Amino acid sequence: MTTFTELGIAPDIVEALAGKGIVDAFPIQEQTIPLALTGQDIIGQAKTGTGKTFGFGLPLIQRLGDDPEPGVQALVVVPTRELCVQVTEDLELATSNRPAKIVSIYGGKAYEGQIEQLKAGAQIVVGTPGRLIDLANQRVLSLAGVREVVLDEADKMLDLGFLPDIEKIFSKIPAVRHTMLFSATMPGPIVALARRFMSKPIHIRATDPDEGLTQANIKHLVYRAHSLDKDEVISRILQAEGRGKTVIFTRTKRAAAKLVEELNDRGFNAAAVHGDLNQDQRERAMAAFKAGKKDILIATDVAARGIDVDDVTHVINHTIPDDDKAYLHRAGRTGRAGKTGIAVTFVDWDDLHKWALINRALEFGQPEPTETYSSSPHLYSDLDIPEGTKGRLKPAASAPPTRSATAGRREGEAAADDASRPARSRSRRRTRGGRSEGEAAVEASGATEGSAAPAEAKEPGAGTHDGKGREHHDGNAAPRRRRRRRGGRSGGAGNAAPTAQA
DNA sequence: AAAAAAG
């Protein structure tokens, strides 16, 4: 393993990282840092969760010098506000021993604080396009002194929705500059387009080109959702032994809002992030999820890219994403930094073509979904979720909720009869802090592993998804079953849930 | 077509 020192990173930065236990460089960092330090333009591509942020962040910081003049000299552009916050935090960590100041410029927030920090002379700006342009137009933000530019999630930043903004931003930045583009996905046409903004870029892939882009440490499970009660099946997955944090993706903001309500009514501890919420709500949801106060995050694609939360063991695609890129980024919220994860996808009747596309593009090797539908749910790939769900994904017969020995105590209330509880009241199941982890990270190289082959997924036993005993979280007792608000089935997930929770 | 991103 290479250290950051060996890659040419200055002692004060190395020390700042070491304070957080970050000592060894990931392959993408090994490959990009020395080159980026020389000012080489770079298109950096590496799998999700393998250290791209520091791949561009450390050389960017170092190239500004240890005591840069006041004024904006480096710009990192990101596609979402939450990622903006996260990247800012990462860069702040790396600069904790030097005076360079970083300011986060994104929408939904008061102007004053951002403007103040700019006036105070911040050298590094991390921002989303809209507010960056806004402040540039107001002449509060000058990009004329920028010499380091990064597009994070670069393929996203260059797609049709963002391209005009990006062009506008680049038009305000001097042509002589150092430019870096990073993403896990870099389609050929986007790379070609990207060259317009770069000079003699080198395309670095920290993966074998013919290896595929899926993380080998993520197991992929795909369900046909036709005639399936998704909420019910998801409830069961959420009760899997060994489940850590879970991100559930929906296609629409409305679906996210509805699902968070449904799951919380069922006694889960979920938060939602999507564009219909105000920024304060979004940030509180993210903070609660990161801190473990909520162990389920329900999100639109706003959280599909870049978001890095420790101990996400499951990603659930409530609705299948649009294409292989979106799939890969969503699934990549788990299996980060060498850990293992599970990605579960539900394929609706109308979305079979999307699954076909993803299956082909990511070389999952699953049978093409051409066979006629029967009324019984069909599983495309093997399962790793609680026994009793396999092959029979209908709601189970109702059964008394399993009150597990590991369930956290409710806050300030005695255990009341579940069924008698008013439907609207929330059960506050405490997420237990201190999930004991103890596992050594799996070989932290996303670069040397083959792509996933879910078809032959074996059954390592619920809870240990690598079969090696890692990832034994024990903080996920089955929530109390709540009376359904809406009519319909009153079936419980109870008897499908693993009974041995302790 | 949806989501994201300025207000």
Coordinates of C-alpha atoms (C1' of nucleotides) in Angstrom, one line a residue:
Chain A
M1 CA 0.0 0.0 0.0
T2 CA 1.2 3.4 -0.9
T3 CA 1.2 6.2 1.6
F4 CA 0.2 9.8 0.7
T5 CA 3.7 10.9 1.6
E6 CA 5.1 8.6 -1.1
L7 CA 2.7 10.2 -3.5
G8 CA 4.1 13.6 -2.8
I9 CA 1.6 15.0 -0.4
A10 CA 2.8 17.5 2.2
P11 CA 3.3 16.5 5.8
D12 CA 0.7 18.8 7.2
I13 CA -2.0 17.2 5.0
V14 CA -0.8 13.7 5.6
E15 CA -1.0 14.4 9.3
A16 CA -4.5 15.8 9.1
L17 CA -5.7 12.7 7.3
A18 CA -3.8 10.4 9.6
G19 CA -5.7 11.9 12.5
K20 CA -8.8 10.4 11.0
G21 CA -7.2 7.1 10.3
I22 CA -6.7 7.8 6.6
V23 CA -3.2 6.5 5.9
D24 CA -3.2 4.3 2.8
A25 CA -4.0 5.6 -0.7
F26 CA -6.5 4.0 -2.9
P27 CA -5.5 3.0 -6.5
I28 CA -7.2 6.1 -8.0
Q29 CA -5.2 8.3 -5.6
E30 CA -2.0 6.5 -6.4
Q31 CA -2.5 7.1 -10.1
T32 CA -3.9 10.7 -10.1
I33 CA -2.1 12.4 -7.3
P34 CA 1.5 12.5 -8.6
L35 CA 0.3 13.5 -12.0
A36 CA -2.2 16.1 -10.8
L37 CA 0.5 17.6 -8.6
T38 CA 2.4 18.5 -11.8
G39 CA -0.6 20.3 -13.2
Q40 CA -1.6 17.6 -15.7
D41 CA -5.2 17.8 -16.7
I42 CA -6.9 14.6 -15.7
I43 CA -10.1 12.6 -16.4
G44 CA -10.2 10.3 -13.4
Q45 CA -12.4 7.3 -13.4
A46 CA -12.7 4.8 -10.5
K47 CA -15.4 2.7 -9.0
T48 CA -17.8 4.1 -6.4
G49 CA -16.5 4.4 -3.0
T50 CA -12.8 4.1 -3.9
G51 CA -11.5 7.5 -2.9
K52 CA -12.0 9.9 -5.9
T53 CA -12.6 13.0 -3.7
F54 CA -9.1 12.9 -2.3
G55 CA -7.8 11.9 -5.7
F56 CA -8.5 15.4 -6.9
G57 CA -8.8 17.2 -3.5
L58 CA -5.3 16.6 -2.1
P59 CA -3.4 17.8 -5.2
L60 CA -5.8 20.7 -5.6
I61 CA -5.2 21.9 -2.0
Q62 CA -1.5 21.4 -2.3
R63 CA -1.2 23.2 -5.6
L64 CA -2.6 26.3 -4.0
G65 CA 0.4 26.5 -1.7
D66 CA 0.6 26.4 2.1
D67 CA -0.5 30.0 2.6
P68 CA -2.4 31.2 -0.5
E69 CA -3.3 34.8 -1.0
P70 CA -6.9 35.6 -0.1
G71 CA -9.4 35.2 -3.0
V72 CA -10.9 32.3 -4.9
Q73 CA -8.3 30.2 -6.7
A74 CA -9.9 26.8 -6.8
L75 CA -13.4 25.7 -7.8
V76 CA -15.0 22.3 -7.4
V77 CA -18.4 22.0 -9.0
V78 CA -20.8 19.3 -7.9
P79 CA -24.4 18.3 -9.0
T80 CA -26.2 18.4 -5.6
R81 CA -26.3 20.4 -2.5
E82 CA -25.7 17.5 -0.2
L83 CA -22.6 16.4 -2.1
C84 CA -21.5 20.0 -1.9
V85 CA -21.6 19.9 1.8
Q86 CA -19.8 16.6 1.9
V87 CA -17.0 17.5 -0.4
T88 CA -16.5 20.7 1.5
E89 CA -16.1 18.7 4.7
D90 CA -13.6 16.4 3.1
L91 CA -11.5 19.3 1.9
E92 CA -11.8 21.0 5.3
L93 CA -10.4 17.9 6.9
A94 CA -7.4 17.9 4.5
T95 CA -6.7 21.6 5.1
S96 CA -7.1 21.5 8.9
N97 CA -3.4 22.2 9.3
R98 CA -3.1 25.0 6.8
P99 CA -4.8 28.4 6.5
A100 CA -6.5 27.9 3.2
K101 CA -10.3 28.5 3.6
I102 CA -13.1 26.7 1.9
V103 CA -16.6 28.0 1.2
S104 CA -19.6 26.0 0.2
I105 CA -21.8 27.8 -2.3
Y106 CA -25.2 26.2 -3.0
G107 CA -28.8 27.1 -3.2
G108 CA -31.6 26.8 -0.6
K109 CA -29.4 28.6 1.9
A110 CA -29.1 32.2 3.1
Y111 CA -26.8 34.3 1.0
E112 CA -25.2 36.2 3.8
G113 CA -23.0 33.5 5.2
Q114 CA -21.7 32.5 1.8
I115 CA -21.0 36.0 0.8
E116 CA -19.3 36.8 4.1
Q117 CA -16.9 33.9 3.6
L118 CA -16.1 35.0 0.1
K119 CA -15.4 38.5 1.3
A120 CA -13.2 37.0 4.1
G121 CA -11.0 35.8 1.3
A122 CA -11.8 32.0 1.0
Q123 CA -9.5 30.4 -1.6
I124 CA -11.4 27.2 -2.4
V125 CA -15.1 27.2 -3.5
V126 CA -17.2 24.1 -3.6
G127 CA -20.5 24.8 -5.2
T128 CA -23.5 23.8 -7.2
P129 CA -24.0 25.5 -10.6
G130 CA -27.1 27.7 -9.9
R131 CA -25.9 29.5 -6.9
L132 CA -22.3 29.8 -8.3
I133 CA -23.7 31.6 -11.4
D134 CA -26.1 33.6 -9.2
L135 CA -23.2 35.0 -7.0
A136 CA -21.0 35.4 -10.0
N137 CA -23.7 37.6 -11.6
Q138 CA -24.0 39.5 -8.4
R139 CA -20.3 40.1 -8.6
V140 CA -19.9 38.7 -5.2
L141 CA -18.0 35.8 -6.6
S142 CA -15.1 36.3 -9.0
L143 CA -13.8 33.4 -10.9
A144 CA -11.1 35.4 -12.6
G145 CA -8.4 34.2 -10.3
V146 CA -9.3 30.5 -10.5
R147 CA -6.5 28.2 -11.5
E148 CA -7.7 24.9 -10.3
V149 CA -11.1 23.5 -11.5
V150 CA -12.7 20.2 -10.7
L151 CA -16.0 18.8 -12.0
D152 CA -17.0 16.1 -9.6
E153 CA -19.5 13.6 -11.0
A154 CA -18.2 15.1 -14.2
D155 CA -20.4 13.1 -16.6
K156 CA -23.4 14.4 -14.7
M157 CA -22.2 17.9 -14.9
L158 CA -21.7 17.6 -18.6
D159 CA -25.1 16.1 -19.4
L160 CA -27.8 18.1 -21.0
G161 CA -29.4 19.4 -17.9
F162 CA -26.2 20.9 -16.6
L163 CA -24.1 21.7 -19.6
P164 CA -25.3 25.2 -20.2
D165 CA -24.5 26.2 -16.6
I166 CA -21.1 24.5 -16.8
E167 CA -20.3 26.4 -20.0
K168 CA -21.3 29.6 -18.3
I169 CA -19.0 28.9 -15.4
F170 CA -16.1 27.9 -17.5
S171 CA -16.5 31.1 -19.5
K172 CA -15.7 33.1 -16.4
I173 CA -12.6 31.1 -15.6
P174 CA -9.2 31.8 -17.2
A175 CA -8.3 29.5 -20.0
V176 CA -4.9 28.8 -18.5
R177 CA -5.7 26.6 -15.6
H178 CA -5.6 23.1 -14.2
T179 CA -8.7 21.1 -14.9
M180 CA -9.8 17.7 -13.5
L181 CA -12.9 15.7 -14.1
F182 CA -13.8 12.8 -11.9
S183 CA -16.6 10.2 -12.0
A184 CA -17.2 6.5 -11.7
T185 CA -18.9 6.7 -15.1
M186 CA -17.4 8.4 -18.1
P187 CA -19.3 7.5 -21.3
G188 CA -17.2 7.9 -24.5
P189 CA -19.2 10.8 -25.9
I190 CA -18.9 12.7 -22.6
V191 CA -15.2 12.2 -22.6
A192 CA -15.0 13.7 -26.1
L193 CA -17.1 16.6 -25.0
A194 CA -15.0 17.1 -21.9
R195 CA -11.9 17.7 -23.9
R196 CA -13.4 21.0 -24.9
F197 CA -12.8 22.2 -21.4
M198 CA -9.4 20.7 -20.9
S199 CA -5.9 20.8 -22.3
K200 CA -4.3 17.5 -23.3
P201 CA -6.1 15.5 -20.6
I202 CA -5.0 12.1 -19.6
H203 CA -7.8 9.6 -19.0
I204 CA -7.0 7.6 -15.9
R205 CA -9.0 4.5 -15.1
A206 CA -8.2 2.9 -11.9
T207 CA -9.9 -0.2 -13.1
D208 CA -9.1 -2.7 -15.8
P209 CA -11.0 -1.4 -18.9
D210 CA -12.6 -4.7 -19.6
E211 CA -13.4 -5.5 -16.1
G212 CA -16.7 -3.7 -15.9
L213 CA -17.6 -1.0 -13.4
T214 CA -19.6 -2.8 -10.8
Q215 CA -18.1 -3.2 -7.4
A216 CA -17.2 -6.8 -6.7
N217 CA -18.1 -6.3 -3.1
I218 CA -21.7 -5.4 -3.9
K219 CA -24.1 -8.2 -4.3
H220 CA -26.9 -7.5 -6.7
L221 CA -30.4 -8.9 -6.3
V222 CA -33.2 -8.2 -8.7
Y223 CA -36.9 -8.9 -8.3
R224 CA -39.6 -8.8 -10.7
A225 CA -42.1 -6.5 -8.9
H226 CA -45.1 -7.5 -10.9
S227 CA -47.9 -8.5 -8.5
L228 CA -45.6 -7.9 -5.6
D229 CA -46.4 -5.9 -2.5
K230 CA -43.2 -3.8 -2.5
D231 CA -43.8 -2.2 0.8
E232 CA -44.2 -5.6 2.4
V233 CA -41.1 -7.1 0.8
I234 CA -39.1 -4.0 1.6
S235 CA -40.2 -4.2 5.2
R236 CA -38.9 -7.7 5.4
I237 CA -35.6 -6.8 3.8
L238 CA -35.3 -4.1 6.4
Q239 CA -35.6 -6.7 9.1
A240 CA -32.7 -8.7 7.8
E241 CA -30.3 -9.6 10.4
G242 CA -27.1 -7.8 9.9
R243 CA -28.6 -4.9 8.1
G244 CA -26.9 -1.7 8.8
K245 CA -28.0 1.6 7.2
T246 CA -30.1 1.4 4.1
V247 CA -30.8 3.8 1.3
I248 CA -34.0 3.3 -0.6
F249 CA -34.3 5.1 -4.0
T250 CA -37.6 6.0 -5.6
R251 CA -38.2 7.5 -9.0
T252 CA -40.2 10.5 -7.9
K253 CA -40.3 12.9 -5.0
R254 CA -43.9 12.0 -4.3
A255 CA -43.0 8.3 -4.1
A256 CA -40.2 9.1 -1.6
A257 CA -42.5 11.2 0.5
K258 CA -45.1 8.4 0.5
L259 CA -42.7 5.7 1.3
V260 CA -41.1 7.4 4.2
E261 CA -44.5 7.9 5.8
E262 CA -45.4 4.3 5.2
L263 CA -42.3 2.9 6.6
N264 CA -42.4 5.1 9.7
D265 CA -46.0 4.0 10.2
R266 CA -44.7 0.5 10.2
G267 CA -42.3 1.3 13.0
F268 CA -39.1 1.9 11.0
N269 CA -36.8 4.8 11.5
A270 CA -36.6 6.5 8.2
A271 CA -35.8 9.9 6.9
A272 CA -36.4 11.3 3.4
V273 CA -34.3 13.5 1.1
H274 CA -35.7 14.9 -2.1
G275 CA -36.2 18.2 -3.9
D276 CA -39.7 18.9 -2.5
L277 CA -38.2 19.4 1.0
N278 CA -36.6 22.6 2.0
Q279 CA -32.9 22.7 2.4
D280 CA -33.1 22.6 6.1
Q281 CA -35.1 19.4 6.1
R282 CA -32.8 17.9 3.6
E283 CA -29.7 18.6 5.6
R284 CA -31.3 17.4 8.8
A285 CA -32.3 14.2 7.1
M286 CA -28.8 13.6 5.9
A287 CA -27.3 14.5 9.3
A288 CA -29.6 12.1 11.1
F289 CA -28.8 9.3 8.7
K290 CA -25.1 9.9 8.9
A291 CA -25.2 10.0 12.7
G292 CA -27.3 6.8 12.8
K293 CA -30.3 8.5 14.4
K294 CA -32.2 7.3 11.3
D295 CA -31.0 4.0 9.8
I296 CA -33.1 4.3 6.6
L297 CA -32.8 7.0 4.0
I298 CA -35.4 7.3 1.3
A299 CA -34.2 9.4 -1.6
T300 CA -34.7 10.4 -5.1
D301 CA -31.7 10.4 -7.3
V302 CA -30.6 13.5 -5.5
A303 CA -28.7 11.1 -3.3
A304 CA -27.6 8.7 -6.0
R305 CA -24.2 10.2 -6.6
G306 CA -21.2 10.8 -4.4
I307 CA -22.9 10.6 -1.0
D308 CA -20.7 8.7 1.3
V309 CA -22.2 7.3 4.5
D310 CA -20.4 4.7 6.6
D311 CA -22.0 1.3 7.1
V312 CA -24.7 1.4 4.5
T313 CA -25.2 -2.3 4.0
H314 CA -28.2 -2.2 1.7
V315 CA -29.4 -0.1 -1.2
I316 CA -32.9 -0.8 -2.4
N317 CA -34.2 0.4 -5.7
H318 CA -37.9 0.8 -5.0
T319 CA -38.1 1.7 -8.6
I320 CA -35.4 0.6 -11.1
P321 CA -33.1 3.5 -12.2
D322 CA -33.2 4.7 -15.7
D323 CA -30.0 3.4 -17.0
D324 CA -26.8 1.5 -16.2
K325 CA -25.0 4.7 -15.0
A326 CA -27.8 5.6 -12.6
Y327 CA -27.9 2.0 -11.4
L328 CA -24.2 2.0 -10.7
H329 CA -24.2 5.2 -8.8
R330 CA -27.2 4.2 -6.7
A331 CA -25.8 0.8 -5.8
G332 CA -22.5 2.5 -5.1
R333 CA -23.9 4.1 -1.9
T334 CA -23.1 0.7 -0.3
G335 CA -19.9 -1.4 -0.6
R336 CA -17.7 1.6 -0.1
A337 CA -14.1 1.6 1.0
G338 CA -13.8 -2.1 0.7
K339 CA -16.8 -3.0 2.7
T340 CA -19.5 -5.3 1.3
G341 CA -23.1 -4.4 0.5
I342 CA -26.3 -5.6 -1.1
A343 CA -28.2 -3.8 -3.8
V344 CA -31.8 -4.9 -4.3
T345 CA -33.8 -3.8 -7.3
F346 CA -37.5 -4.1 -8.0
V347 CA -38.4 -4.2 -11.7
D348 CA -41.9 -3.0 -12.5
W349 CA -43.8 -4.4 -15.4
D350 CA -43.3 -1.2 -17.4
D351 CA -39.6 -1.0 -16.7
L352 CA -38.5 -4.4 -18.1
H353 CA -36.6 -2.6 -20.9
K354 CA -34.6 -0.7 -18.3
W355 CA -33.6 -3.9 -16.6
A356 CA -32.7 -5.4 -19.9
L357 CA -30.5 -2.4 -20.6
I358 CA -28.8 -2.5 -17.2
N359 CA -28.4 -6.2 -17.2
R360 CA -26.6 -6.0 -20.6
A361 CA -24.6 -2.9 -19.9
L362 CA -23.3 -4.1 -16.6
E363 CA -22.9 -7.7 -17.8
F364 CA -24.9 -9.2 -15.0
G365 CA -25.5 -12.2 -17.1
Q366 CA -29.1 -12.6 -16.0
P367 CA -31.6 -14.1 -18.4
E368 CA -33.2 -11.5 -20.5
P369 CA -36.7 -10.9 -19.2
T370 CA -38.6 -12.1 -22.2
E371 CA -40.7 -14.9 -20.8
T372 CA -44.3 -14.4 -20.3
Y373 CA -45.5 -13.2 -17.0
S374 CA -47.2 -15.5 -14.6
S375 CA -49.0 -14.1 -11.6
S376 CA -46.3 -15.5 -9.4
P377 CA -43.4 -13.2 -8.7
H378 CA -40.2 -14.2 -10.4
L379 CA -36.8 -13.7 -9.1
Y380 CA -34.1 -12.8 -11.5
S381 CA -31.3 -13.4 -9.2
D382 CA -30.7 -15.3 -6.0
L383 CA -31.7 -14.0 -2.7
D384 CA -29.8 -13.1 0.4
I385 CA -32.6 -11.7 2.4
P386 CA -34.6 -13.4 5.2
E387 CA -35.7 -16.9 4.8
G388 CA -39.4 -17.3 4.1
T389 CA -39.4 -14.6 1.4
K390 CA -37.6 -16.6 -1.2
G391 CA -39.7 -17.4 -4.2
R392 CA -42.8 -16.5 -2.3
L393 CA -43.1 -12.8 -2.1
K394 CA -46.7 -12.5 -1.2
P395 CA -47.5 -10.9 2.1
A396 CA -47.1 -13.5 4.8
A397 CA -50.0 -14.5 6.9
S398 CA -50.3 -12.2 9.9
A399 CA -48.4 -13.1 12.9
P400 CA -47.6 -11.5 16.2
P401 CA -44.8 -9.1 15.8
T402 CA -41.5 -10.4 16.9
R403 CA -40.2 -8.5 19.8
S404 CA -36.6 -9.0 19.6
A405 CA -34.2 -9.1 22.5
T406 CA -32.0 -6.5 20.9
A407 CA -34.7 -4.0 20.2
G408 CA -33.9 -0.7 21.7
R409 CA -36.1 0.7 24.4
R410 CA -38.7 3.2 23.3
E411 CA -38.2 6.7 24.4
G412 CA -40.2 7.8 27.4
E413 CA -43.0 5.3 26.9
A414 CA -44.0 2.0 28.3
A415 CA -44.5 -0.8 25.9
A416 CA -48.1 -0.4 24.8
D417 CA -50.1 -2.8 22.8
D418 CA -49.1 -2.3 19.2
A419 CA -52.4 -2.9 17.7
S420 CA -54.1 -0.4 19.9
R421 CA -51.8 2.4 19.1
P422 CA -53.3 5.2 17.1
A423 CA -52.2 4.8 13.5
R424 CA -50.7 8.2 13.3
S425 CA -48.5 8.1 16.3
R426 CA -44.9 7.3 15.5
S427 CA -43.1 4.6 17.2
R428 CA -39.7 5.8 18.0
R429 CA -37.5 2.9 17.8
R430 CA -34.1 3.9 18.8
T431 CA -31.4 3.1 16.5
R432 CA -28.8 1.7 18.7
G433 CA -25.6 3.6 18.6
G434 CA -22.3 1.8 18.5
R435 CA -22.9 -0.9 16.0
S436 CA -19.9 -2.9 16.7
E437 CA -18.0 -3.2 13.6
G438 CA -14.7 -4.7 14.3
E439 CA -14.2 -5.9 10.8
A440 CA -11.1 -5.1 9.0
A441 CA -11.8 -3.5 5.7
V442 CA -11.7 -5.9 2.9
E443 CA -8.8 -5.3 0.6
A444 CA -9.4 -1.7 -0.2
S445 CA -8.7 -2.0 -3.9
G446 CA -11.6 -1.5 -6.2
A447 CA -9.2 -1.9 -9.0
T448 CA -8.4 -5.5 -9.0
E449 CA -11.7 -7.2 -8.7
G450 CA -13.9 -8.7 -11.2
S451 CA -17.4 -7.6 -11.8
A452 CA -20.3 -9.0 -9.9
A453 CA -21.8 -12.3 -10.9
P454 CA -25.1 -12.3 -9.1
A455 CA -26.5 -15.3 -11.0
E456 CA -24.6 -17.7 -8.9
A457 CA -25.1 -15.9 -5.7
K458 CA -25.0 -18.4 -2.9
E459 CA -26.8 -18.3 0.3
P460 CA -24.3 -17.3 2.9
G461 CA -26.9 -16.9 5.5
A462 CA -28.9 -13.9 6.3
G463 CA -26.9 -11.2 7.7
T464 CA -23.4 -11.9 6.6
H465 CA -23.3 -11.0 3.1
D466 CA -19.8 -12.0 2.4
G467 CA -20.0 -15.2 4.3
K468 CA -16.9 -14.3 6.2
G469 CA -18.5 -13.0 9.3
R470 CA -18.0 -9.4 8.6
E471 CA -20.7 -6.8 8.9
H472 CA -22.3 -8.1 12.0
H473 CA -24.5 -5.2 12.9
D474 CA -26.9 -6.1 15.5
G475 CA -28.8 -3.0 15.8
N476 CA -31.7 -3.8 13.5
A477 CA -34.3 -5.6 15.4
A478 CA -37.6 -5.9 13.8
P479 CA -39.7 -2.8 14.4
R480 CA -43.0 -3.2 16.1
R481 CA -45.6 -3.9 13.6
R482 CA -48.2 -1.2 13.3
R483 CA -51.7 -1.1 12.3
R484 CA -52.0 -0.2 8.7
R485 CA -53.4 3.3 8.0
R486 CA -55.0 2.3 4.7
G487 CA -57.3 -0.5 4.4
G488 CA -56.1 -3.6 2.6
R489 CA -53.9 -6.3 3.8
S490 CA -53.2 -6.5 7.4
G491 CA -50.7 -9.2 6.9
G492 CA -47.6 -8.9 9.0
A493 CA -44.0 -9.3 8.1
G494 CA -43.8 -11.0 11.4
N495 CA -43.4 -14.5 10.5
A496 CA -41.1 -13.8 7.6
A497 CA -38.8 -11.9 9.8
P498 CA -35.8 -13.7 11.2
T499 CA -36.8 -14.9 14.6
A500 CA -33.4 -15.1 16.1
Q501 CA -32.5 -11.5 16.4
A502 CA -30.3 -11.7 19.4
Chain B
dA1 C1' -40.5 11.8 -18.2
dA2 C1' -38.2 12.8 -13.6
dA3 C1' -34.8 14.9 -11.0
dA4 C1' -31.4 18.3 -10.2
dA5 C1' -30.0 23.2 -10.0
dA6 C1' -31.4 30.2 -8.5
dG7 C1' -35.4 32.4 -6.3

